[in-house]
PDB file of C-alpha atoms in Angstrom:
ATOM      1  CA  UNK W   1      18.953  12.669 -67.106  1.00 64.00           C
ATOM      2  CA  UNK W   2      21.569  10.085 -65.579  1.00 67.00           C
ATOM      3  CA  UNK W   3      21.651   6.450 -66.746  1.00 67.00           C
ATOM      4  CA  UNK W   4      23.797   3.455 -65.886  1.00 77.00           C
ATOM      5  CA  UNK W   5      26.635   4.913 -68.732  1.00 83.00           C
ATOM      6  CA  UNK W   6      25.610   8.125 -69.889  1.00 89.00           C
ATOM      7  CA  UNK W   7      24.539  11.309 -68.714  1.00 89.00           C
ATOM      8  CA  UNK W   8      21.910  13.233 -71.108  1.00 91.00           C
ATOM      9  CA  UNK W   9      21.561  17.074 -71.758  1.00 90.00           C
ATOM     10  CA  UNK W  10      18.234  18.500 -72.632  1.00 91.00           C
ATOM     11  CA  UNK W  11      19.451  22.018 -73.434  1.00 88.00           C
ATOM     12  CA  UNK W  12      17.347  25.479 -72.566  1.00 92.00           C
ATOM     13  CA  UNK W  13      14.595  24.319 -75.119  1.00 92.00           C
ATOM     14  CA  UNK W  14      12.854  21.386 -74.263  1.00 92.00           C
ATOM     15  CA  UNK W  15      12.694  19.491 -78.128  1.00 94.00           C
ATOM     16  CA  UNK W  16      13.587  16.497 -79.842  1.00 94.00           C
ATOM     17  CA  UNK W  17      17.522  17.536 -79.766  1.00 94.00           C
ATOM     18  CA  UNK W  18      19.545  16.108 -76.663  1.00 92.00           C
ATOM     19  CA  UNK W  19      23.347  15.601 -75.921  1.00 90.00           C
ATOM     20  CA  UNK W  20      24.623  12.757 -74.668  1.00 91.00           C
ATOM     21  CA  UNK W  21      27.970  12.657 -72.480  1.00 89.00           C
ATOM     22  CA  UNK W  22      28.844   8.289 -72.858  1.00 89.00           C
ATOM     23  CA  UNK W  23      31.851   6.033 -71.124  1.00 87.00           C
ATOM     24  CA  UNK W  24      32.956   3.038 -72.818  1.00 87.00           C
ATOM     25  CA  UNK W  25      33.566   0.028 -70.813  1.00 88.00           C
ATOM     26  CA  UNK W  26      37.340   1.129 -68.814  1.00 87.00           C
ATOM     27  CA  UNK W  27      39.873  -1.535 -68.792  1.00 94.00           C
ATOM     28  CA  UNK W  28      41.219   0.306 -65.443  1.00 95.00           C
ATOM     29  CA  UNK W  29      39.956   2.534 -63.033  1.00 94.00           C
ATOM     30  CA  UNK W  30      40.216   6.266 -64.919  1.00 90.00           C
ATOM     31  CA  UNK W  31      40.079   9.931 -63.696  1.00 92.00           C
ATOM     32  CA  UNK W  32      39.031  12.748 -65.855  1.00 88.00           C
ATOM     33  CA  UNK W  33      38.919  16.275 -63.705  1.00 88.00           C
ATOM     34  CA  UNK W  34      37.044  18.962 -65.432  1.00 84.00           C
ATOM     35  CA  UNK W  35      38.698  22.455 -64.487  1.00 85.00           C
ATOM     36  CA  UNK W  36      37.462  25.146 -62.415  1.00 90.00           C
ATOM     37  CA  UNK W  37      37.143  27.203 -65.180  1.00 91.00           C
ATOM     38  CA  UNK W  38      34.787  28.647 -68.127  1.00 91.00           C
ATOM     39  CA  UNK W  39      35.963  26.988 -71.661  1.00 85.00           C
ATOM     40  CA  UNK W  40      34.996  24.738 -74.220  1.00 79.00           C
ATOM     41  CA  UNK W  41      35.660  20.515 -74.647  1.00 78.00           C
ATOM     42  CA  UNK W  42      37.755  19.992 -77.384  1.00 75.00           C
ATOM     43  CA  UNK W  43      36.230  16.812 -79.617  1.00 76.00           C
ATOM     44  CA  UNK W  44      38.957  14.901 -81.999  1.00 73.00           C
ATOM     45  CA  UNK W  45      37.306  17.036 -84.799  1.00 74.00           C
ATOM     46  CA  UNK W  46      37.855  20.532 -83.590  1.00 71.00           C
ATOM     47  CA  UNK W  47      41.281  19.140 -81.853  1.00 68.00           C
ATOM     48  CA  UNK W  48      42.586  18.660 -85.893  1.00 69.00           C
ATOM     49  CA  UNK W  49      40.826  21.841 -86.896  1.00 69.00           C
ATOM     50  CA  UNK W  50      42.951  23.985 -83.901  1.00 66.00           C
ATOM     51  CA  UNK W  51      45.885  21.837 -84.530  1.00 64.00           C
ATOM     52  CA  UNK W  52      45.933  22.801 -88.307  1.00 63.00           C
ATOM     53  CA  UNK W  53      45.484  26.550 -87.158  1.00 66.00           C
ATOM     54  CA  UNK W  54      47.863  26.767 -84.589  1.00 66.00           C
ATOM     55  CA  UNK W  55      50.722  25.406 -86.699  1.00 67.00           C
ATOM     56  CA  UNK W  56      49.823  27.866 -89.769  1.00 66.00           C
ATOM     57  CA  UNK W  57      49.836  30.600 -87.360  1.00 70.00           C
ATOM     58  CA  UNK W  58      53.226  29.725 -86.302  1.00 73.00           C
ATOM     59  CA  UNK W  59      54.508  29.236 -89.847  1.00 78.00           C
ATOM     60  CA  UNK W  60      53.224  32.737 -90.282  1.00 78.00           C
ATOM     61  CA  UNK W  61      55.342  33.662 -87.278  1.00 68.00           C
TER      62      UNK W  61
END
């Protein structure tokens, strides 16, 4: 489902559960390429959760 700002996921099972992909109003035009490539979008609350990993595993060595 497409709407003037957002683009809406259903999923594989057609319920009450959606997620929505939003923009905010851009001060300038903006790019954002999604790779050709399998992998997951990192959200600000994994991005601290991997960041917090990734520098224990280096203190670790």
């Amino acid at each position: 489902n497409l709407t003037d700002a957002s683009i809406i996921f259903e999923g594989a099972t057609d319920d009450a559960y959606e997620t929505t992909l939003t923009v905010v109003d851009p001060t300038a035009d903006r790019t954002i390429t999604l790779p050709n490539e399998t992998g997951t979008l990192m959200t600000t609350t994994s991005a601290a959760t991997n960041s917090f990993s990734i520098a224990l595993a280096a203190a670790l060595g």
